[in-house]
């Protein structure tokens, strides 16, 4: 028993090195540039793919050992060069735009790199060769332990030591530490910040690629590694402390060991029932992150720092819709009511419009807390999924009528919003965003593994509307009515005293508290309201598709909601409507046009970010303010 436990601890040490290499580059990039880099997982994925190709290419030219180790080092260097290109061509152009739009640009890079890997290496998993000279195992405490895993145990501390020497014994290290503390002062002292950022991005990308390349003998290269690993990287960085390299290694060690122990325990009997600890390996790191964020938001070895300022902080006071807006809204409503007439000639149009309307409500509910509330959520899909699974469970499990299930399902999402929001609203900035991500992944893990209720990985099927709404036209009108009423209700709340109180708590929490506003309570209520309407969007989605799966709650859907809001403009009320419509239409058109639709979508997002750094609606509004006639400008000021 003791030898088996020791073996699991050794496995955890090997996994800790991989987690550390994946996360330490992200920690460096965030510490210096303040960019939440969603493309970091893509660098890990590309590093593994490049190492595979180099190992195949170098094998005939060099000895087995030389080819293997040279492929590892060259892949890290190649991806470091790729990081330079990404920084020069994309990020350097948008350092002055709000932070959330930088995040949007890095997500576009994820899409482009995913399809680039698909085009070069194909869709199949690729498993690399074993490490020459390390194909066997060694005897440790009576157990056989792979030699290569033993080697990996020492890689993490070695890289940690090299980074410590870099930061403490070189001029570059001094600049990195100074930029982490106060990058504006570093620029004022004459340091070329642009090249410092480029170097840090290249170093962080190379470290991620090294972590990926070292997995060559252990796991196959596949296209799902980008988003699959970025969550782990975020966890390690947040638990260890933003910008803390020793903290990243400590967090990687703790998380890897906990996962190894849970896997080793397996199933145990608790009060006559079997409980599988091995299932916790899917979610244990997010439980750890949630606990650390609640107890010590700045991480185990991090230091309290100013929260990341959101794009909504500079938002001008919102005003009631002008006459032109009312006329445009009425015209849009009339067009939507008449749309099924065109749908008779183009049946797919009605289906697309149902998806678009659901996306509008999904994005609008997120904007309700992101824009006026200033609460940036990376896990909004949790409430979308709770609404969808709530509707399915009420319909299939309790045999409720479809109409009653649709009405009650948002209450399931409301319950989740009340529970998670109570903890989340006590944080702000990137810490709040990461806590919402942790809660979403916990919900995803429960849904993925609770076979008896949710169907597990297979999901649930046969979730169809009642006979009254069985036709697509009838269901379209139901969706249009509910989405229209919901968007109107959310907008009216923003012009009520509650909406003004929420914005006051966003802009100046201390001043709002001094006037008698309970900022935390108001934001908690706003979080719950957004969850309720997001749950309604999820329930409509479930009945519209007839089936649901754990992908409904996956981090990718949360990112989709962020993209919709940011694409339209987080500083405008109509931004999420326009952004969700553009994103849904682009995605649908590109999926049907080419197998490489992600790359096209990524390029389209990059173009829109560069052309409209405040979002589509924000950019158009700014252009109108610059060019509108003087008489109209004077009327607007009145």
Coordinates of C-alpha atoms in Angstrom, one line a residue:
X1 CA 0.0 0.0 0.0
X2 CA 2.8 2.4 0.9
X3 CA 4.7 1.6 -2.3
X4 CA 1.6 2.3 -4.4
X5 CA 1.0 5.6 -2.6
X6 CA 4.7 6.6 -3.2
X7 CA 4.3 5.7 -6.9
X8 CA 1.3 8.1 -7.2
X9 CA 3.3 10.8 -5.5
X10 CA 6.1 10.3 -8.0
X11 CA 3.5 10.5 -10.9
X12 CA 2.4 13.8 -9.4
X13 CA 5.9 15.1 -9.4
X14 CA 6.3 14.3 -13.1
X15 CA 2.9 16.0 -13.8
X16 CA 3.9 19.0 -11.8
X17 CA 6.8 19.7 -14.1
X18 CA 4.5 19.7 -17.1
X19 CA 2.0 22.0 -15.4
X20 CA 4.8 24.3 -14.4
X21 CA 6.3 24.6 -17.9
X22 CA 2.8 25.3 -19.2
X23 CA 1.9 27.9 -16.7
X24 CA 5.2 29.8 -15.9
X25 CA 5.2 31.4 -19.4
X26 CA 1.6 32.6 -18.9
X27 CA 2.6 34.0 -15.6
X28 CA 5.5 35.9 -17.1
X29 CA 3.4 37.3 -19.9
X30 CA 0.6 38.4 -17.6
X31 CA 3.0 39.9 -15.1
X32 CA 4.7 42.1 -17.7
X33 CA 2.1 42.9 -20.3
X34 CA -1.1 42.4 -18.2
X35 CA -2.6 40.4 -21.1
X36 CA -4.8 37.4 -20.3
X37 CA -3.4 35.3 -23.1
X38 CA -5.9 32.7 -24.3
X39 CA -3.5 31.7 -27.1
X40 CA -1.0 30.2 -24.5
X41 CA -2.5 26.8 -24.7
X42 CA -2.1 26.9 -28.5
X43 CA 1.6 27.4 -28.1
X44 CA 1.7 24.2 -25.9
X45 CA -0.2 22.3 -28.7
X46 CA 1.9 23.6 -31.5
X47 CA 5.1 22.8 -29.6
X48 CA 4.0 19.1 -29.4
X49 CA 3.1 19.0 -33.1
X50 CA 6.4 20.6 -34.2
X51 CA 8.4 18.2 -32.0
X52 CA 6.6 15.3 -33.6
X53 CA 7.4 16.5 -37.1
X54 CA 11.0 17.3 -36.3
X55 CA 11.5 13.9 -34.7
X56 CA 10.3 12.3 -37.8
X57 CA 12.4 14.5 -40.1
X58 CA 15.7 14.3 -38.0
X59 CA 15.6 10.6 -37.4
X60 CA 17.3 9.7 -40.7
X61 CA 19.8 12.5 -40.4
X62 CA 21.0 12.0 -36.8
X63 CA 21.1 9.3 -34.2
X64 CA 18.0 8.4 -32.4
X65 CA 18.9 10.2 -29.2
X66 CA 20.2 13.3 -31.0
X67 CA 17.2 13.5 -33.2
X68 CA 14.8 13.2 -30.2
X69 CA 16.4 15.8 -28.0
X70 CA 17.2 18.2 -30.8
X71 CA 13.5 18.1 -31.9
X72 CA 12.5 19.1 -28.3
X73 CA 14.8 22.1 -28.2
X74 CA 14.2 23.2 -31.8
X75 CA 10.4 23.0 -31.3
X76 CA 10.7 25.4 -28.3
X77 CA 12.8 27.8 -30.4
X78 CA 10.4 27.6 -33.3
X79 CA 7.3 28.4 -31.2
X80 CA 9.2 31.2 -29.5
X81 CA 9.7 32.7 -33.0
X82 CA 6.0 32.2 -33.6
X83 CA 5.3 34.1 -30.4
X84 CA 7.4 37.0 -31.8
X85 CA 5.3 37.0 -34.9
X86 CA 2.0 37.0 -33.0
X87 CA 3.2 39.8 -30.7
X88 CA 4.5 42.0 -33.6
X89 CA 1.6 41.4 -36.0
X90 CA -1.3 41.4 -33.5
X91 CA -0.7 42.3 -29.9
X92 CA 1.7 45.3 -30.6
X93 CA -1.2 47.0 -32.5
X94 CA -3.7 46.8 -29.6
X95 CA -1.7 47.4 -26.4
X96 CA -3.6 50.7 -25.9
X97 CA -7.1 49.2 -26.4
X98 CA -9.0 48.0 -23.3
X99 CA -7.7 44.7 -21.8
X100 CA -10.7 42.7 -22.7
X101 CA -10.3 43.4 -26.4
X102 CA -6.7 42.1 -26.1
X103 CA -8.2 38.9 -24.8
X104 CA -10.5 38.8 -27.8
X105 CA -7.5 39.2 -30.1
X106 CA -5.7 36.3 -28.4
X107 CA -8.8 34.1 -28.8
X108 CA -8.8 34.9 -32.5
X109 CA -5.2 33.7 -32.6
X110 CA -6.4 30.4 -31.0
X111 CA -8.8 29.9 -33.9
X112 CA -6.2 30.6 -36.5
X113 CA -3.6 28.3 -35.0
X114 CA -6.2 25.5 -34.5
X115 CA -7.0 25.4 -38.2
X116 CA -3.3 25.9 -39.2
X117 CA -2.5 22.7 -37.2
X118 CA -5.5 21.0 -38.9
X119 CA -4.2 21.9 -42.3
X120 CA -0.6 20.9 -41.6
X121 CA -1.0 17.7 -39.5
X122 CA -4.6 16.6 -40.1
X123 CA -7.3 15.7 -37.7
X124 CA -5.8 12.4 -36.3
X125 CA -3.9 12.1 -33.1
X126 CA -0.2 11.8 -33.5
X127 CA 1.9 9.9 -30.9
X128 CA 5.6 10.5 -31.0
X129 CA 8.5 8.1 -30.4
X130 CA 9.8 7.0 -27.1
X131 CA 12.7 8.8 -25.6
X132 CA 15.9 6.9 -26.6
X133 CA 17.6 5.4 -23.6
X134 CA 14.5 6.0 -21.4
X135 CA 12.1 3.4 -22.7
X136 CA 12.3 1.2 -19.6
X137 CA 11.5 1.5 -15.9
X138 CA 13.4 1.6 -12.7
X139 CA 12.6 0.0 -9.3
X140 CA 11.5 2.4 -6.7
X141 CA 10.1 1.2 -3.4
X142 CA 9.2 -2.1 -5.0
X143 CA 7.3 -0.4 -7.9
X144 CA 8.3 0.0 -11.5
X145 CA 8.5 3.7 -12.4
X146 CA 9.1 4.9 -16.0
X147 CA 12.5 6.3 -16.6
X148 CA 11.2 9.2 -18.7
X149 CA 8.8 10.2 -16.0
X150 CA 11.7 10.2 -13.5
X151 CA 13.6 12.5 -15.9
X152 CA 10.6 14.9 -16.0
X153 CA 10.6 15.2 -12.2
X154 CA 13.9 17.0 -12.4
X155 CA 13.0 19.2 -15.4
X156 CA 10.7 21.5 -13.5
X157 CA 13.1 22.4 -10.7
X158 CA 15.9 22.8 -13.3
X159 CA 13.8 25.3 -15.3
X160 CA 12.8 27.1 -12.1
X161 CA 16.5 27.5 -11.2
X162 CA 17.4 28.8 -14.6
X163 CA 14.5 31.3 -14.5
X164 CA 15.6 32.4 -11.0
X165 CA 19.1 33.1 -12.3
X166 CA 17.7 35.0 -15.2
X167 CA 15.5 37.2 -13.0
X168 CA 18.1 37.8 -10.3
X169 CA 21.4 37.9 -12.1
X170 CA 20.8 39.6 -15.4
X171 CA 19.7 43.0 -16.6
X172 CA 16.8 41.5 -18.5
X173 CA 15.6 39.9 -15.2
X174 CA 15.8 43.3 -13.5
X175 CA 13.7 44.8 -16.3
X176 CA 11.2 42.0 -16.1
X177 CA 10.8 42.4 -12.3
X178 CA 10.5 46.1 -12.6
X179 CA 7.9 45.9 -15.4
X180 CA 5.9 43.4 -13.3
X181 CA 5.7 46.0 -10.5
X182 CA 5.3 49.2 -12.5
X183 CA 5.6 49.0 -16.3
X184 CA 4.8 52.7 -16.7
X185 CA 7.8 53.7 -14.6
X186 CA 10.0 51.4 -16.6
X187 CA 8.9 53.2 -19.8
X188 CA 9.5 56.6 -18.2
X189 CA 13.1 55.5 -17.5
X190 CA 13.7 55.1 -21.2
X191 CA 13.4 51.3 -21.5
X192 CA 12.0 50.2 -24.8
X193 CA 8.8 48.6 -23.6
X194 CA 7.8 47.3 -27.0
X195 CA 10.8 45.0 -27.4
X196 CA 10.6 44.0 -23.7
X197 CA 7.0 42.8 -24.3
X198 CA 8.1 41.0 -27.5
X199 CA 10.9 39.2 -25.7
X200 CA 8.7 38.2 -22.8
X201 CA 6.0 36.9 -25.1
X202 CA 8.6 34.9 -27.0
X203 CA 10.1 33.4 -23.8
X204 CA 6.6 32.5 -22.5
X205 CA 5.6 30.9 -25.8
X206 CA 8.9 28.9 -25.9
X207 CA 8.4 27.6 -22.3
X208 CA 4.8 26.5 -23.2
X209 CA 6.1 24.8 -26.3
X210 CA 8.9 23.1 -24.3
X211 CA 6.3 21.7 -21.9
X212 CA 4.3 20.4 -24.9
X213 CA 7.3 18.9 -26.7
X214 CA 8.4 17.0 -23.6
X215 CA 5.0 15.2 -23.8
X216 CA 6.0 13.7 -27.1
X217 CA 6.5 10.1 -25.6
X218 CA 3.6 10.4 -23.2
X219 CA 0.5 11.7 -25.0
X220 CA -0.5 12.2 -28.6
X221 CA -0.7 15.6 -30.3
X222 CA -4.3 16.5 -30.9
X223 CA -6.3 19.6 -31.8
X224 CA -8.1 19.8 -28.5
X225 CA -5.0 20.6 -26.5
X226 CA -5.2 24.4 -26.9
X227 CA -8.4 25.1 -24.9
X228 CA -7.9 21.9 -22.9
X229 CA -4.6 23.1 -21.4
X230 CA -5.3 26.8 -21.1
X231 CA -7.7 26.1 -18.2
X232 CA -4.9 24.2 -16.3
X233 CA -2.5 27.1 -17.0
X234 CA -4.9 29.6 -15.6
X235 CA -5.5 27.5 -12.5
X236 CA -1.7 27.2 -11.8
X237 CA -1.1 30.9 -12.3
X238 CA -4.0 32.1 -10.2
X239 CA -3.3 29.6 -7.3
X240 CA 0.4 30.4 -7.3
X241 CA -0.1 34.1 -7.6
X242 CA -0.1 36.4 -10.7
X243 CA 3.4 36.9 -11.9
X244 CA 5.0 34.7 -9.2
X245 CA 7.3 32.0 -10.7
X246 CA 8.0 30.2 -7.4
X247 CA 4.2 30.4 -6.8
X248 CA 3.6 28.8 -10.2
X249 CA 5.8 25.8 -9.3
X250 CA 4.3 25.5 -5.8
X251 CA 0.8 25.5 -7.3
X252 CA 1.7 23.0 -10.0
X253 CA 3.1 20.7 -7.4
X254 CA 0.1 20.9 -5.1
X255 CA -2.4 20.4 -7.9
X256 CA -0.5 17.6 -9.6
X257 CA -0.1 15.7 -6.3
X258 CA -3.8 16.1 -5.3
X259 CA -4.8 14.8 -8.7
X260 CA -2.4 11.9 -8.4
X261 CA -3.6 11.0 -5.0
X262 CA -7.3 11.1 -6.0
X263 CA -6.5 8.9 -9.0
X264 CA -4.6 6.5 -6.8
X265 CA -7.4 6.2 -4.1
X266 CA -9.9 5.1 -6.8
X267 CA -13.3 4.2 -5.4
X268 CA -14.2 3.9 -1.7
X269 CA -17.3 2.9 0.2
X270 CA -19.0 5.7 2.1
X271 CA -22.1 4.6 4.1
X272 CA -22.6 1.7 1.8
X273 CA -22.3 3.8 -1.4
X274 CA -19.4 3.8 -3.8
X275 CA -17.6 7.1 -4.3
X276 CA -15.0 7.4 -7.0
X277 CA -12.2 9.8 -6.1
X278 CA -10.7 9.2 -9.6
X279 CA -13.6 11.2 -11.0
X280 CA -12.4 14.2 -9.1
X281 CA -9.3 14.4 -11.3
X282 CA -11.4 16.3 -13.9
X283 CA -12.3 19.1 -11.5
X284 CA -10.0 19.0 -8.5
X285 CA -7.8 21.8 -9.8
X286 CA -10.8 24.1 -10.2
X287 CA -11.9 23.3 -6.7
X288 CA -8.5 24.3 -5.4
X289 CA -8.5 27.5 -7.4
X290 CA -12.0 28.4 -6.1
X291 CA -10.9 27.8 -2.5
X292 CA -7.7 29.8 -2.9
X293 CA -9.5 32.7 -4.6
X294 CA -12.1 32.9 -1.8
X295 CA -9.4 32.7 0.9
X296 CA -6.5 34.5 -0.6
X297 CA -7.4 36.1 -4.0
X298 CA -3.8 37.1 -4.9
X299 CA -2.6 33.5 -4.7
X300 CA -0.3 31.5 -2.4
X301 CA 2.9 33.4 -3.1
X302 CA 1.5 36.4 -4.9
X303 CA 1.1 39.9 -3.6
X304 CA -2.1 42.0 -3.4
X305 CA -2.2 44.2 -6.5
X306 CA -4.5 46.5 -8.3
X307 CA -7.3 44.7 -10.1
X308 CA -7.3 44.6 -13.9
X309 CA -9.4 47.6 -15.1
X310 CA -12.2 46.5 -17.4
X311 CA -13.2 48.1 -20.6
X312 CA -16.4 49.3 -19.0
X313 CA -14.7 51.6 -16.5
X314 CA -14.5 54.5 -19.0
X315 CA -18.2 54.2 -20.1
X316 CA -20.1 57.4 -20.5
X317 CA -23.5 57.6 -18.8
X318 CA -26.1 55.7 -20.8
X319 CA -29.1 57.6 -22.1
X320 CA -32.6 56.6 -23.1
X321 CA -33.1 55.6 -26.7
X322 CA -33.5 58.5 -29.1
X323 CA -36.4 58.8 -31.6
X324 CA -34.3 57.3 -34.4
X325 CA -33.5 54.4 -32.2
X326 CA -37.1 53.8 -31.4
X327 CA -38.0 53.9 -35.1
X328 CA -35.1 51.5 -36.0
X329 CA -36.2 49.1 -33.2
X330 CA -39.8 49.1 -34.4
X331 CA -38.7 48.4 -38.0
X332 CA -36.5 45.6 -36.8
X333 CA -39.4 44.1 -34.8
X334 CA -41.7 44.3 -37.9
X335 CA -39.0 42.6 -40.0
X336 CA -38.6 39.8 -37.4
X337 CA -42.3 39.2 -37.2
X338 CA -42.5 38.9 -41.0
X339 CA -39.4 36.7 -41.3
X340 CA -41.2 33.3 -41.4
X341 CA -42.8 34.4 -44.7
X342 CA -39.3 34.4 -46.2
X343 CA -38.5 31.3 -44.2
X344 CA -41.1 29.4 -46.4
X345 CA -38.8 29.8 -49.3
X346 CA -35.6 29.4 -47.2
X347 CA -36.5 26.9 -44.4
X348 CA -33.0 27.1 -42.9
X349 CA -33.4 30.8 -42.3
X350 CA -35.9 30.2 -39.5
X351 CA -33.6 27.7 -37.8
X352 CA -30.7 30.2 -38.1
X353 CA -32.8 33.0 -36.6
X354 CA -33.8 30.9 -33.6
X355 CA -30.1 30.3 -32.9
X356 CA -29.4 34.0 -33.4
X357 CA -32.1 35.0 -31.0
X358 CA -30.9 32.6 -28.3
X359 CA -27.4 34.0 -28.8
X360 CA -28.7 37.5 -28.4
X361 CA -30.2 36.7 -25.0
X362 CA -27.1 34.7 -24.0
X363 CA -24.8 37.7 -24.8
X364 CA -27.2 40.3 -23.4
X365 CA -27.4 38.6 -20.0
X366 CA -23.6 38.5 -19.9
X367 CA -23.3 42.2 -20.8
X368 CA -25.8 43.0 -18.0
X369 CA -23.0 42.2 -15.5
X370 CA -20.0 43.0 -17.6
X371 CA -20.9 46.5 -18.8
X372 CA -23.0 48.2 -16.2
X373 CA -21.8 45.8 -13.4
X374 CA -18.1 45.7 -14.3
X375 CA -18.1 42.0 -13.5
X376 CA -16.1 40.0 -16.1
X377 CA -17.2 36.4 -16.2
X378 CA -15.3 33.6 -17.9
X379 CA -17.9 31.0 -16.9
X380 CA -21.2 32.4 -18.0
X381 CA -21.9 29.1 -19.9
X382 CA -22.5 27.5 -16.5
X383 CA -25.9 29.2 -16.2
X384 CA -26.7 28.5 -19.9
X385 CA -26.0 24.9 -19.2
X386 CA -28.0 24.8 -16.0
X387 CA -31.0 26.2 -17.8
X388 CA -30.6 23.7 -20.6
X389 CA -30.1 20.7 -18.3
X390 CA -32.8 21.9 -16.0
X391 CA -35.3 22.0 -18.8
X392 CA -34.3 18.5 -20.0
X393 CA -34.4 17.0 -16.4
X394 CA -37.8 18.5 -15.7
X395 CA -39.2 17.3 -19.1
X396 CA -37.6 13.8 -19.0
X397 CA -37.2 13.1 -15.3
X398 CA -40.3 14.6 -13.8
X399 CA -42.4 14.4 -17.0
X400 CA -43.5 18.0 -16.8
X401 CA -45.2 19.6 -19.8
X402 CA -42.8 21.5 -22.0
X403 CA -44.3 24.9 -21.2
X404 CA -43.9 24.3 -17.4
X405 CA -40.4 22.9 -17.9
X406 CA -39.4 26.0 -19.9
X407 CA -40.8 28.3 -17.2
X408 CA -39.1 26.5 -14.3
X409 CA -35.7 25.8 -15.9
X410 CA -34.3 29.3 -15.5
X411 CA -34.9 28.9 -11.7
X412 CA -32.2 26.2 -11.8
X413 CA -29.8 28.7 -13.3
X414 CA -30.9 31.3 -10.8
X415 CA -30.1 29.0 -7.9
X416 CA -26.6 28.5 -9.4
X417 CA -26.2 32.2 -9.8
X418 CA -27.2 32.9 -6.2
X419 CA -24.7 30.3 -4.9
X420 CA -21.7 31.1 -7.1
X421 CA -22.4 34.8 -7.2
X422 CA -22.3 35.1 -3.4
X423 CA -18.6 34.3 -3.6
X424 CA -17.8 35.9 -7.0
X425 CA -19.0 39.4 -6.3
X426 CA -16.6 39.8 -3.4
X427 CA -13.8 39.8 -5.9
X428 CA -13.1 42.0 -8.9
X429 CA -11.1 42.1 -12.2
X430 CA -9.2 39.0 -13.3
X431 CA -9.8 37.3 -9.9
X432 CA -13.5 37.4 -10.3
X433 CA -13.2 36.2 -13.9
X434 CA -11.1 33.2 -12.8
X435 CA -13.4 32.3 -10.0
X436 CA -16.4 32.2 -12.4
X437 CA -14.3 30.0 -14.7
X438 CA -13.6 27.6 -11.7
X439 CA -17.3 27.4 -10.9
X440 CA -18.2 26.7 -14.5
X441 CA -15.7 23.9 -14.7
X442 CA -17.1 22.4 -11.5
X443 CA -20.6 22.4 -13.0
X444 CA -19.2 20.9 -16.2
X445 CA -17.6 18.1 -14.3
X446 CA -20.8 17.2 -12.4
X447 CA -22.8 17.2 -15.6
X448 CA -20.1 15.2 -17.5
X449 CA -20.0 12.4 -14.8
X450 CA -23.5 12.3 -13.4
X451 CA -24.7 9.6 -15.8
X452 CA -28.0 8.8 -13.9
X453 CA -29.4 12.3 -14.2
X454 CA -27.6 14.1 -17.0
X455 CA -26.6 11.2 -19.3
X456 CA -22.9 11.9 -18.7
X457 CA -20.7 12.4 -21.7
X458 CA -23.6 11.2 -24.0
X459 CA -25.9 14.0 -22.9
X460 CA -29.7 13.9 -23.2
X461 CA -31.9 13.5 -26.3
X462 CA -35.6 13.7 -27.1
X463 CA -36.0 17.2 -25.6
X464 CA -38.7 18.4 -28.0
X465 CA -41.3 21.2 -27.7
X466 CA -44.9 20.3 -27.2
X467 CA -47.3 19.9 -30.2
X468 CA -48.3 23.5 -29.9
X469 CA -44.7 24.6 -30.7
X470 CA -43.6 21.6 -32.7
X471 CA -43.2 23.5 -36.0
X472 CA -40.1 25.7 -36.4
X473 CA -42.3 28.7 -37.2
X474 CA -44.3 28.4 -33.9
X475 CA -41.1 27.8 -32.0
X476 CA -39.5 30.8 -33.7
X477 CA -42.4 33.1 -32.6
X478 CA -42.1 31.7 -29.0
X479 CA -38.4 32.4 -28.9
X480 CA -38.9 35.8 -30.4
X481 CA -41.5 36.8 -27.8
X482 CA -39.4 35.5 -24.8
X483 CA -36.1 37.0 -26.1
X484 CA -37.7 40.3 -26.9
X485 CA -39.4 40.5 -23.5
X486 CA -36.2 39.5 -21.7
X487 CA -34.0 42.1 -23.6
X488 CA -36.6 44.8 -22.9
X489 CA -36.7 43.8 -19.2
X490 CA -32.9 43.9 -18.8
X491 CA -32.8 47.3 -20.5
X492 CA -35.5 48.7 -18.3
X493 CA -33.7 47.5 -15.2
X494 CA -30.6 49.4 -16.2
X495 CA -32.6 52.7 -16.3
X496 CA -34.2 51.9 -12.9
X497 CA -32.6 52.9 -9.6
X498 CA -31.2 49.3 -9.4
X499 CA -29.3 49.8 -12.6
X500 CA -27.9 53.2 -11.5
X501 CA -26.8 51.6 -8.2
X502 CA -25.1 48.8 -10.0
X503 CA -23.1 51.2 -12.2
X504 CA -22.3 53.4 -9.1
X505 CA -20.8 50.3 -7.4
X506 CA -18.8 49.6 -10.6
X507 CA -17.4 53.1 -11.0
X508 CA -16.7 54.1 -7.4
X509 CA -17.4 51.4 -4.8
X510 CA -16.3 53.5 -1.8
X511 CA -18.3 56.5 -2.7
X512 CA -21.4 54.3 -3.4
X513 CA -21.0 52.6 0.0
X514 CA -20.8 56.0 1.6
X515 CA -24.2 57.0 0.1
X516 CA -25.9 54.0 1.6
X517 CA -25.7 51.6 -1.4
X518 CA -24.9 48.0 -0.5
X519 CA -22.5 47.4 -3.4
X520 CA -22.0 43.7 -2.8
X521 CA -25.7 43.1 -2.4
X522 CA -26.5 45.0 -5.5
X523 CA -23.9 43.2 -7.6
X524 CA -25.0 39.9 -6.2
X525 CA -28.6 40.6 -7.3
X526 CA -27.3 41.7 -10.7
X527 CA -25.3 38.4 -11.0
X528 CA -28.4 36.4 -10.1
X529 CA -30.6 38.3 -12.6
X530 CA -28.1 37.7 -15.4
X531 CA -28.0 34.0 -14.5
X532 CA -31.8 33.8 -14.6
X533 CA -32.0 35.2 -18.1
X534 CA -29.0 33.2 -19.3
X535 CA -30.8 30.0 -18.0
X536 CA -33.8 31.0 -20.1
X537 CA -31.5 31.1 -23.2
X538 CA -30.2 27.7 -22.3
X539 CA -33.7 26.2 -21.9
X540 CA -34.7 27.7 -25.3
X541 CA -31.6 26.2 -26.8
X542 CA -32.4 22.7 -25.4
X543 CA -35.9 22.7 -26.9
X544 CA -34.7 24.2 -30.1
X545 CA -32.0 21.5 -30.7
X546 CA -33.8 18.5 -29.1
X547 CA -30.7 17.4 -27.4
X548 CA -27.9 18.7 -25.1
X549 CA -24.4 17.5 -24.2
X550 CA -21.7 18.6 -21.7
X551 CA -20.3 20.9 -24.5
X552 CA -23.2 23.2 -23.5
X553 CA -21.3 24.1 -20.4
X554 CA -17.7 23.9 -21.8
X555 CA -15.3 26.8 -21.5
X556 CA -15.6 27.3 -25.3
X557 CA -19.2 28.4 -25.0
X558 CA -18.3 30.9 -22.3
X559 CA -15.6 32.3 -24.6
X560 CA -18.3 32.5 -27.4
X561 CA -20.4 34.8 -25.1
X562 CA -17.3 37.0 -24.3
X563 CA -16.6 37.3 -28.0
X564 CA -20.2 38.3 -28.8
X565 CA -20.2 41.0 -26.1
X566 CA -16.7 42.4 -27.0
X567 CA -17.3 42.2 -30.7
X568 CA -20.4 44.4 -30.5
X569 CA -19.0 46.7 -27.8
X570 CA -19.2 46.3 -24.0
X571 CA -19.7 50.1 -23.5
X572 CA -23.0 50.1 -25.4
X573 CA -26.4 48.6 -24.7
X574 CA -26.9 47.5 -28.3
X575 CA -23.4 46.1 -28.5
X576 CA -24.2 42.5 -27.4
X577 CA -27.2 42.3 -29.8
X578 CA -25.1 43.4 -32.8
X579 CA -22.1 41.3 -31.7
X580 CA -24.1 38.1 -31.2
X581 CA -25.8 38.6 -34.5
X582 CA -22.5 39.1 -36.4
X583 CA -20.7 36.3 -34.6
X584 CA -23.5 33.8 -35.1
X585 CA -24.0 34.7 -38.8
X586 CA -20.2 34.6 -39.5
X587 CA -19.8 31.3 -37.7
X588 CA -22.8 29.7 -39.5
X589 CA -21.7 31.0 -42.9
X590 CA -18.1 29.9 -42.5
X591 CA -18.9 26.5 -41.2
X592 CA -20.9 25.8 -44.3
X593 CA -18.3 27.4 -46.6
X594 CA -15.1 25.6 -45.5
X595 CA -13.5 23.1 -43.2
X596 CA -11.2 25.8 -42.0
X597 CA -13.9 28.1 -40.7
X598 CA -12.1 28.7 -37.4
X599 CA -9.2 30.4 -39.2
X600 CA -11.6 32.5 -41.3
X601 CA -13.5 33.5 -38.2
X602 CA -10.3 34.3 -36.3
X603 CA -9.1 36.6 -39.1
X604 CA -12.5 38.3 -39.2
X605 CA -12.4 38.9 -35.5
X606 CA -8.9 40.3 -35.8
X607 CA -9.9 42.7 -38.5
X608 CA -12.9 43.8 -36.5
X609 CA -10.8 44.3 -33.4
X610 CA -8.2 46.4 -35.3
X611 CA -10.9 48.4 -37.1
X612 CA -13.2 48.8 -34.1
X613 CA -11.2 48.7 -30.9
X614 CA -14.3 49.7 -28.9
X615 CA -16.5 47.1 -30.6
X616 CA -18.6 47.4 -33.7
X617 CA -21.3 49.6 -32.2
X618 CA -18.8 51.6 -30.1
X619 CA -16.7 52.3 -33.2
X620 CA -19.7 53.3 -35.3
X621 CA -21.0 55.6 -32.5
X622 CA -17.6 57.2 -32.2
X623 CA -17.4 57.8 -35.9
X624 CA -20.9 59.3 -35.9
X625 CA -19.9 61.7 -33.0
X626 CA -16.9 62.9 -35.1
X627 CA -18.9 63.4 -38.4
X628 CA -22.5 64.2 -37.4
X629 CA -23.8 67.7 -38.3
X630 CA -23.2 70.5 -35.7
X631 CA -27.0 70.9 -35.1
X632 CA -27.4 67.2 -34.2
X633 CA -24.3 67.4 -32.0
X634 CA -25.8 70.3 -30.1
X635 CA -29.1 68.5 -29.6
X636 CA -27.3 65.4 -28.4
X637 CA -25.4 67.5 -25.7
X638 CA -28.8 68.9 -24.5

